[in-house]
Amino acid sequence: MSVATLGHQADHGHADGHDDSQAAYLERTRRNRLGMWLFFASEAFIFIGLLAARFYLWVDEGGQMMRPELDQVVGLIVTVVLLLSSYFMNRAEVSIANNNRRDFLWSLVITAILGTIFLVGVIIFEWGMLPFIFEGHLKPSDGVFGAVVFGMTGMHALHVLSGIVLIGNVWWLGRKGHFSAERHWGVEATAIYWHYVDLVWIFFYPALYLIGHAYGVGH
Amino acid sequence: MSERKKPVAKAKVKAGIYRTGYIVAIILAVVTGVEYYIATHFNSFAVMMLLGLVKAYFVVNYFMHIKTLWTEEESH
Amino acid sequence: MSLFSLGLVRAIVGQILGMLTGMATTMLIRVMLGLPAWAAEPSWTVGAIFSIIGALWAVGALSDWAKWMKGEETPMHHGPPEGKPAWTRYFGVDYNHKVIGVQYTVWGIFLLLVGGTMALIFRTELAESGRQFLSLELYNNFIGMHGFIMIFAILLGIGGMANYLVPLMLGAEDMAFPRLNALGFWFNVPGSLLLLSSLFIGGWDAGWTAYPPLSARGPIGYQLFFLGVFAVGLSSIVGSLNLLVTILQMRPKGMSLFKMPIFCWAVFATSLIQLTATQLIGLSFLMVSTQRALGMGFFDPGLPGATLMTGLGDPILFQHLFWFYSHPAVYIFILPGLGIISELLPVFSRKPLFGYKWIALSSLAIAIVGFLVWGHHMFVSGYAPVLRYAFMYSSLLVAVPTGVKFFSWLGTLWGGKLTFETPMLFVLGAISVFLIGGLSGPILGTVPSDLPLHDTYFVVGHFHATMFGGFVFPFFAALYFWFPKVTGRMYNETLGKIHFAIMTPAFWVQTLGQMGVGVMGMRRRIADYDPTLGGGSIEAWQLSITIAGFLIGFGVLLMLWNFFQSAEVGVLAGDNPWRSRSPEWQIPSPIPEHSFASPMVVHGEPYDYGLPEPYVAFAAAGDD
Ligand code: HEM
Ligand SMILES: [Cu+2]
């Protein structure tokens, strides 16, 4: 039976348009999935735009590619933390698909904790928002270095924050027994969103920390 | 990894898939280390981007299972 | 029935309350940080963000998502709201794509009237040289505001046509994501209200393109303007996402992509652009906004001798980011309209669409090439000279797929049994007007001729011709054409023809007149001009443009009056007054709540007029 006819029956089956069969659920999930990926494609343009701004602006008079000398240890740690969180997010999804609820819930908790550590790392160490703990290197108003660093990390942090909220929500619903091995689109959506946030960082990390000649910015 | 050729969504319900997660995480960690090493020793834009693409491939393929977009899932 | 049962009223109240909450929050935070409580710009900015959420929340566009987060089921409600008159559904959140399509269209026409009024005001100022009654600030505000309100109006008009027509043309019950569809519409309400209210807190005076450094320093109105654009941009993004999924996954049995009605192709290409490029205008405005609010100097070069730590921002970067959206945006404006032309021509010539595949692919080609030409707006910006060549040649390349469309239209008309009802007249008018716009494009796309013409009224004439030919005329054709489907009644044909007879020549005068004064040396965005330009003839030209503008306005009012009248007293139109083969005409007018009583199956080709086999058929009722 082709997808199109399935979709049609799903729409006509009940007057209130809510067909509860597994086939209809899969059909809805297919649509949701495509929608989610189109959303990623759309968002990619923000991040590509920011990267373009970074490579356009961080150039010195001689045309050399530059970067501000940020704290490499902080950069490496938050990167690894985010990567680890992606592993646990994946583990959560695999677990619910195997009906392993304990593992599912714990993996979500660990993912959220790691995400929070990433966020705190960015806010305290990258941004220096709490100067009594750590004196930051840059302020937003420090020329194009400040503007782009805060622009890129800020946009990314906003996505991390929303991801953490989603994970919390999925965890709460999961505890109430909301997902099953056959039906867990909510988990899948949150998972691929979280991986997407990780994916963005895969390109932001080298762009911010690794590429170009270091330019001392110590305060 | 024999799961690789099968539709990911189906593979998702096999217990062996846990192993894929470990392996991908380890690969990502190793590539990140290489990235850091190259950046601190050589400074090459092209290599950085290339390594970024390698990591992106693993994330998109194994964590985000992009294949589910075009493989049919079976109803249970 | 209380006023608050109207969603629109709740949205506006919610927006005001949201604004106040945002302001209060800002003040609280400032007090906690030990700063003086009131600071205008942060308060208005945060207030504006809250106001968008407040409006969406109050109208109820977010409530189903809130329920999902709580794990509750949200069964889909069909039909008018319970316990309220049926018409109220048009003023609140409704998930039926036909209702949402009408909401988009009506809100779009409302904005068209607001923007048109502003244009008539500053056209009156320009009718004579010297300064009459508009202050310079207000003049600057009105031209920018006119521009962006019209862009909103166009986006809404497109959203209206696409939401109403695409599911019907695909034989689908609704869009893929009905809730997202409603949310997409409701974003526009707080968005356009924010834009309009920016006039009252200082406005914004840099024209619709909002180039820094002016936009980074001007009044607070800029922040409301930016956030208004954000809200409408979000509507574009979620709307196009929805349309793409609908087109890709909800086609009926037998309808391959190349058997869709051609309008769906136009919407598909448009949605691809909208989905992606819109982010860039959001980003560029966000960057200006943060430069204003937090001193993030993306576009601020700093003092002489600045380093990467103290400046070196670049205003040209803004132009790149901005035009990376705003050039493709012009194709967003015209592709659906061109789709309407291709859709209606076969109906009124009783012939197949000439070169269906070529038209379908040319829409995609325009969408893709359109991403490569943004730099033709920047020939005089001072970017690397080699870019001039690149963008000149890529711009001229766009003429190829556009030409394909023209030849296909001529091929369709050729030897057809033409009839000239109002929709057909507007289609022909659209072609004539778009031709003017299309021919002036390459003149601007060529560097040597653009250098003297840049920033003159020639550009204004150029884009009015492309937008009227690519959107306004086809949109009006579509309104007349589908009016009987939406209301079940026929509009008044005589009034329709009078509207056409007034508007078309008036528009020719307007657009050619604008180009003419531009060649004489009249700069755009200037409230006054030298009366000796054009050997002293410029005032006569300006006066004719103003008169033409008023005639167009009169024509639009005539059309609206016609529609209001005919919706009540027009003759019953029957199900298929145009003898069209398209799916939406094979079902009753007005369309019942569930459009298709039984699943649709595609047999033939979409535009095979004169063949016995129908394009679509419906399985016998009750077999699903
Ligand atoms: C044959 C294809 C076209 C070419 C080669 C072309 C070229 C150009 C160029 C070079 C400019 C910049 C003029 C200047 O500022 O000096 C321009 C402006 C403009 N064009 Fe086109 N154009 C074409 C079609 C269109 C279409 C189809 C639209 C649809 C609505 C359009 C809308 C505009 C607008 C809105 C502007 C003014 C932007 C502003 O405010 O500065 N153009 N065009
Ligand atoms: Cu352009």
Coordinates of N, CA and C in Angstrom, one line a residue, chain A residues 2-5 8-9 11-18 27-28 30-36 38-39 41-50 52-53 56-61 66 68 137-138 140-148 150-151 155 165-166 169 172-173 176 178 215-217 219, chain C residues 68-78 170-177 237 240-241 244-245 248-253 272 274-277 279-280 283 286-287 294-300 306-314 316-317 320-321 324 371 594 596-600 623-624:
Chain A
S2 N 0.6 2.1 -0.9 CA 1.5 3.3 -1.0 C 1.2 4.3 0.1
V3 N 2.2 5.1 0.3 CA 2.2 6.1 1.3 C 1.0 7.0 1.1
A4 N 0.8 7.4 -0.2 CA -0.2 8.4 -0.4 C -1.6 7.9 -0.1
T5 N -1.9 6.7 -0.4 CA -3.2 6.2 -0.1 C -3.4 6.0 1.4
H8 N -4.3 9.2 2.8 CA -5.7 9.5 2.6 C -6.7 8.9 3.5
Q9 N -6.4 7.6 3.8 CA -7.3 6.9 4.7 C -7.2 7.5 6.1
D11 N -6.8 10.4 6.7 CA -7.5 11.7 6.8 C -9.0 11.4 6.8
H12 N -9.4 10.3 6.1 CA -10.9 10.1 6.0 C -11.4 9.2 7.0
G13 N -10.5 8.4 7.6 CA -11.0 7.3 8.5 C -12.0 7.8 9.6
H14 N -11.6 8.8 10.3 CA -12.5 9.3 11.4 C -12.9 10.7 11.1
A15 N -14.1 11.0 11.5 CA -14.5 12.4 11.2 C -13.7 13.4 11.9
D16 N -13.1 13.0 13.1 CA -12.3 14.0 13.8 C -10.9 13.9 13.4
G17 N -10.6 13.2 12.3 CA -9.2 13.2 11.8 C -8.2 12.6 12.6
H18 N -8.5 11.9 13.6 CA -7.5 11.3 14.5 C -7.6 9.8 14.4
E27 N 2.6 7.2 9.4 CA 2.4 8.2 8.4 C 2.6 9.6 8.9
R28 N 2.0 9.9 10.1 CA 2.2 11.2 10.7 C 3.7 11.4 11.1
R30 N 6.3 10.2 9.6 CA 7.0 10.5 8.4 C 6.9 12.0 8.1
R31 N 5.7 12.5 8.2 CA 5.5 14.0 7.9 C 6.3 14.8 8.9
N32 N 6.2 14.4 10.2 CA 6.8 15.2 11.2 C 8.3 15.2 11.0
R33 N 8.9 14.0 10.6 CA 10.3 13.9 10.4 C 10.8 14.9 9.3
L34 N 10.0 14.8 8.2 CA 10.4 15.7 7.0 C 10.3 17.2 7.5
G35 N 9.3 17.5 8.2 CA 9.1 18.8 8.7 C 10.3 19.2 9.6
M36 N 10.7 18.3 10.4 CA 11.9 18.6 11.3 C 13.1 18.9 10.5
L38 N 13.4 19.9 7.5 CA 13.2 21.2 6.7 C 13.5 22.3 7.7
F39 N 13.1 22.1 8.9 CA 13.4 23.1 10.0 C 14.9 23.3 10.2
A41 N 17.1 22.6 7.9 CA 17.7 23.2 6.8 C 17.5 24.8 6.9
S42 N 16.4 25.2 7.4 CA 16.1 26.6 7.5 C 17.1 27.2 8.5
E43 N 17.2 26.6 9.7 CA 18.1 27.1 10.8 C 19.5 27.1 10.3
A44 N 19.9 26.2 9.4 CA 21.3 26.1 9.0 C 21.7 27.5 8.4
F45 N 20.7 28.2 7.8 CA 21.1 29.4 7.2 C 21.4 30.5 8.2
I46 N 20.9 30.5 9.4 CA 21.3 31.4 10.4 C 22.8 31.1 10.8
F47 N 23.0 29.8 11.0 CA 24.4 29.5 11.4 C 25.4 29.7 10.3
I48 N 25.0 29.4 9.1 CA 26.0 29.7 8.0 C 26.2 31.2 7.9
G49 N 25.1 32.0 8.1 CA 25.3 33.4 8.0 C 26.2 33.9 9.1
L50 N 26.1 33.3 10.3 CA 27.1 33.8 11.4 C 28.5 33.4 11.0
A52 N 29.7 33.0 8.1 CA 30.1 33.9 7.0 C 30.6 35.2 7.6
A53 N 29.8 35.7 8.6 CA 30.2 37.0 9.2 C 31.6 36.8 9.9
Y56 N 34.2 36.8 7.3 CA 34.3 38.1 6.6 C 35.0 39.1 7.5
L57 N 34.7 39.0 8.8 CA 35.2 40.1 9.6 C 36.5 39.9 10.3
W58 N 36.8 38.6 10.6 CA 38.0 38.4 11.4 C 39.3 38.3 10.5
V59 N 39.6 39.4 9.9 CA 40.7 39.5 9.0 C 41.5 40.7 9.3
D60 N 42.8 40.6 9.4 CA 43.6 41.8 9.7 C 43.9 42.6 8.5
E61 N 44.7 43.7 8.7 CA 44.9 44.6 7.5 C 45.6 43.9 6.4
M66 N 42.2 35.8 11.3 CA 42.6 35.9 12.7 C 41.6 35.2 13.6
P68 N 40.5 35.6 18.1 CA 40.9 36.0 19.4 C 41.5 34.9 20.2
H137 N 37.5 37.0 28.8 CA 38.5 37.7 27.9 C 37.8 38.8 27.2
L138 N 36.6 38.7 26.8 CA 36.0 39.6 25.9 C 34.6 40.1 26.4
P140 N 31.0 42.0 24.8 CA 30.3 42.0 23.5 C 30.7 43.2 22.7
S141 N 31.1 44.3 23.4 CA 31.4 45.5 22.6 C 32.9 45.6 22.2
D142 N 33.6 44.5 22.4 CA 35.0 44.6 22.0 C 35.2 44.3 20.5
G143 N 34.9 45.3 19.7 CA 35.1 45.3 18.3 C 34.5 44.1 17.6
V144 N 35.0 43.6 16.5 CA 34.4 42.5 15.8 C 34.7 41.2 16.5
F145 N 35.7 41.1 17.3 CA 35.9 39.9 18.1 C 34.8 39.7 19.1
G146 N 34.5 40.7 19.9 CA 33.4 40.6 20.8 C 32.1 40.3 20.2
A147 N 31.8 41.1 19.1 CA 30.5 41.0 18.4 C 30.3 39.5 17.9
V148 N 31.3 39.0 17.2 CA 31.1 37.7 16.6 C 31.1 36.6 17.6
F150 N 30.3 36.7 20.8 CA 29.0 36.7 21.5 C 27.8 36.4 20.6
G151 N 27.9 36.8 19.3 CA 26.8 36.5 18.4 C 26.7 35.0 18.2
M155 N 23.8 32.7 19.9 CA 22.7 32.0 19.1 C 22.8 30.5 19.4
V165 N 15.3 22.4 27.8 CA 13.9 22.5 28.2 C 13.1 21.3 27.6
L166 N 13.4 21.0 26.3 CA 12.7 19.9 25.6 C 13.0 18.6 26.3
N169 N 11.2 18.2 29.4 CA 9.8 17.9 29.1 C 9.6 16.4 28.8
W172 N 9.9 14.2 31.8 CA 8.7 14.3 32.7 C 7.6 13.5 32.1
L173 N 7.4 13.6 30.8 CA 6.4 12.8 30.1 C 6.8 11.3 30.2
K176 N 5.9 9.6 33.3 CA 4.4 9.3 33.3 C 4.0 8.2 32.4
H178 N 4.6 8.0 29.1 CA 4.0 8.5 27.9 C 4.5 7.9 26.6
Y215 N 45.3 36.1 18.3 CA 45.5 37.5 18.5 C 45.3 37.7 20.0
G216 N 46.3 38.1 20.7 CA 46.2 38.2 22.2 C 45.2 39.2 22.6
V217 N 44.3 38.7 23.5 CA 43.2 39.6 23.9 C 43.1 39.7 25.5
H219 N 43.0 40.4 29.2 CA 42.6 41.6 29.9 C 43.6 42.0 31.0
Chain C
W68 N 0.3 19.5 24.6 CA 1.2 18.4 24.3 C 2.3 18.3 25.3
M69 N 2.8 19.4 25.7 CA 3.9 19.4 26.7 C 3.4 18.8 28.0
K70 N 2.1 19.0 28.3 CA 1.6 18.4 29.5 C 1.2 16.9 29.2
G71 N 1.3 16.5 28.0 CA 1.0 15.1 27.7 C -0.5 14.9 27.5
E72 N -1.3 15.9 27.2 CA -2.7 15.8 27.0 C -3.0 15.5 25.5
E73 N -4.1 14.9 25.2 CA -4.5 14.7 23.9 C -5.2 15.9 23.4
T74 N -5.1 16.2 22.1 CA -5.7 17.4 21.5 C -6.5 16.9 20.3
P75 N -7.7 16.4 20.5 CA -8.5 16.0 19.3 C -8.8 17.2 18.4
M76 N -8.7 17.0 17.1 CA -8.9 18.0 16.2 C -10.4 18.4 16.1
H77 N -10.7 19.7 16.3 CA -12.0 20.2 16.2 C -12.3 20.7 14.8
H78 N -13.4 20.2 14.2 CA -13.8 20.7 12.9 C -15.1 21.5 13.0
L170 N -4.3 19.3 -4.4 CA -3.7 18.0 -4.2 C -4.8 17.0 -3.8
G171 N -6.0 17.5 -3.6 CA -7.0 16.6 -3.2 C -6.8 16.1 -1.7
A172 N -6.1 17.0 -0.9 CA -5.8 16.6 0.4 C -6.9 17.2 1.4
E173 N -7.0 16.6 2.5 CA -8.0 17.0 3.4 C -7.6 18.4 4.0
D174 N -6.3 18.5 4.3 CA -5.9 19.8 4.9 C -4.4 19.8 4.6
M175 N -3.7 20.8 5.3 CA -2.3 20.9 5.2 C -1.7 19.8 6.1
A176 N -0.4 19.6 5.9 CA 0.3 18.5 6.7 C 0.2 18.8 8.2
F177 N 0.4 20.1 8.6 CA 0.4 20.5 10.0 C -0.6 21.6 10.2
I237 N 8.5 31.2 7.5 CA 9.3 30.0 7.6 C 8.4 28.8 7.9
S240 N 6.1 28.0 4.9 CA 6.7 27.4 3.8 C 7.0 25.9 4.1
L241 N 7.5 25.7 5.3 CA 7.8 24.3 5.8 C 6.5 23.4 5.6
L244 N 5.8 22.7 2.0 CA 6.7 21.8 1.4 C 6.3 20.3 1.8
V245 N 6.1 20.1 3.0 CA 5.7 18.8 3.5 C 4.4 18.4 2.8
L248 N 5.1 17.5 -0.8 CA 5.9 16.3 -1.0 C 5.2 15.0 -0.5
Q249 N 4.4 15.1 0.5 CA 3.9 13.9 1.1 C 2.4 13.7 1.0
M250 N 1.6 14.6 0.5 CA 0.2 14.4 0.6 C -0.5 14.4 -0.8
R251 N 0.2 14.1 -1.8 CA -0.4 14.0 -3.1 C -1.2 12.7 -3.2
P252 N -2.3 12.8 -4.0 CA -3.1 11.6 -4.1 C -2.4 10.5 -5.0
K253 N -3.1 9.4 -5.1 CA -2.6 8.3 -5.9 C -2.6 8.8 -7.4
L272 N 10.7 26.9 -1.1 CA 12.1 26.6 -0.9 C 12.9 27.9 -0.5
Q274 N 11.6 30.7 0.7 CA 11.1 31.3 1.9 C 11.7 30.6 3.1
L275 N 11.8 29.3 3.0 CA 12.2 28.5 4.1 C 13.7 28.8 4.5
T276 N 14.5 29.1 3.5 CA 15.9 29.3 3.8 C 16.3 30.7 3.9
A277 N 16.0 31.5 2.9 CA 16.5 32.9 2.8 C 16.0 33.8 3.9
Q279 N 15.8 33.4 6.9 CA 16.6 33.5 8.1 C 17.7 34.6 8.0
L280 N 18.1 34.9 6.8 CA 19.2 35.9 6.6 C 18.7 37.3 6.9
L283 N 18.6 37.4 10.6 CA 19.9 37.5 11.1 C 20.5 38.9 11.0
L286 N 18.8 41.2 13.3 CA 19.2 40.8 14.7 C 20.6 41.4 15.0
M287 N 21.5 41.4 14.0 CA 22.8 41.9 14.2 C 22.7 43.4 14.4
L294 N 23.5 46.1 22.6 CA 24.6 45.6 23.4 C 26.0 46.1 22.9
G295 N 25.9 47.0 21.9 CA 27.2 47.5 21.4 C 28.0 46.5 20.6
M296 N 27.4 45.5 20.1 CA 28.1 44.5 19.3 C 28.4 45.0 17.9
G297 N 29.6 45.4 17.6 CA 29.9 46.2 16.5 C 30.1 45.5 15.2
F298 N 29.1 44.7 14.8 CA 29.3 43.9 13.5 C 29.5 44.9 12.3
F299 N 28.8 46.0 12.4 CA 28.8 46.9 11.2 C 29.4 48.2 11.5
D300 N 30.1 48.3 12.7 CA 30.7 49.5 13.1 C 32.2 49.5 12.9
A306 N 41.4 51.6 14.4 CA 40.8 50.6 15.2 C 41.4 49.2 14.9
T307 N 41.4 48.4 15.9 CA 41.9 47.0 15.7 C 40.7 46.1 15.8
L308 N 41.0 44.8 15.7 CA 39.9 43.8 15.8 C 39.2 43.8 17.1
M309 N 39.9 44.4 18.1 CA 39.4 44.4 19.5 C 38.6 45.7 19.7
T310 N 38.7 46.7 18.8 CA 38.0 47.9 19.1 C 37.1 48.4 18.0
G311 N 37.0 47.6 16.9 CA 36.2 48.0 15.8 C 36.4 47.1 14.6
L312 N 36.5 47.7 13.4 CA 36.6 47.0 12.2 C 35.4 46.3 11.7
G313 N 34.2 46.6 12.2 CA 33.0 46.1 11.6 C 32.8 46.7 10.2
D314 N 31.9 46.2 9.5 CA 31.8 46.6 8.1 C 30.3 46.7 7.6
I316 N 29.2 47.0 4.8 CA 28.9 46.2 3.6 C 28.5 44.8 3.9
L317 N 29.0 44.2 5.0 CA 28.5 42.9 5.4 C 27.0 42.9 5.5
H320 N 25.4 42.5 2.2 CA 25.5 41.1 1.7 C 24.4 40.3 2.4
L321 N 24.4 40.3 3.7 CA 23.4 39.4 4.4 C 22.0 39.8 4.0
F324 N 21.1 38.9 0.5 CA 21.0 37.5 0.3 C 19.6 37.0 0.5
F371 N 19.5 32.9 -5.9 CA 20.4 32.9 -4.8 C 21.7 33.5 -5.1
H594 N -15.4 19.3 5.1 CA -14.4 18.3 4.6 C -14.5 18.4 3.1
F596 N -13.3 16.9 0.4 CA -13.4 15.8 -0.5 C -14.2 14.7 0.2
A597 N -15.4 14.4 -0.4 CA -16.2 13.4 0.3 C -15.6 12.0 0.1
S598 N -14.8 11.8 -0.9 CA -14.1 10.6 -1.2 C -12.8 10.8 -1.8
P599 N -11.8 9.8 -1.7 CA -10.5 10.1 -2.1 C -10.4 10.4 -3.6
M600 N -9.4 11.2 -3.9 CA -9.3 11.6 -5.3 C -8.2 10.7 -6.0
D623 N -16.4 4.3 0.1 CA -15.6 3.1 0.0 C -14.3 3.2 0.8
D624 N -14.2 4.3 1.6 CA -13.0 4.3 2.4 C -13.3 4.0 3.9

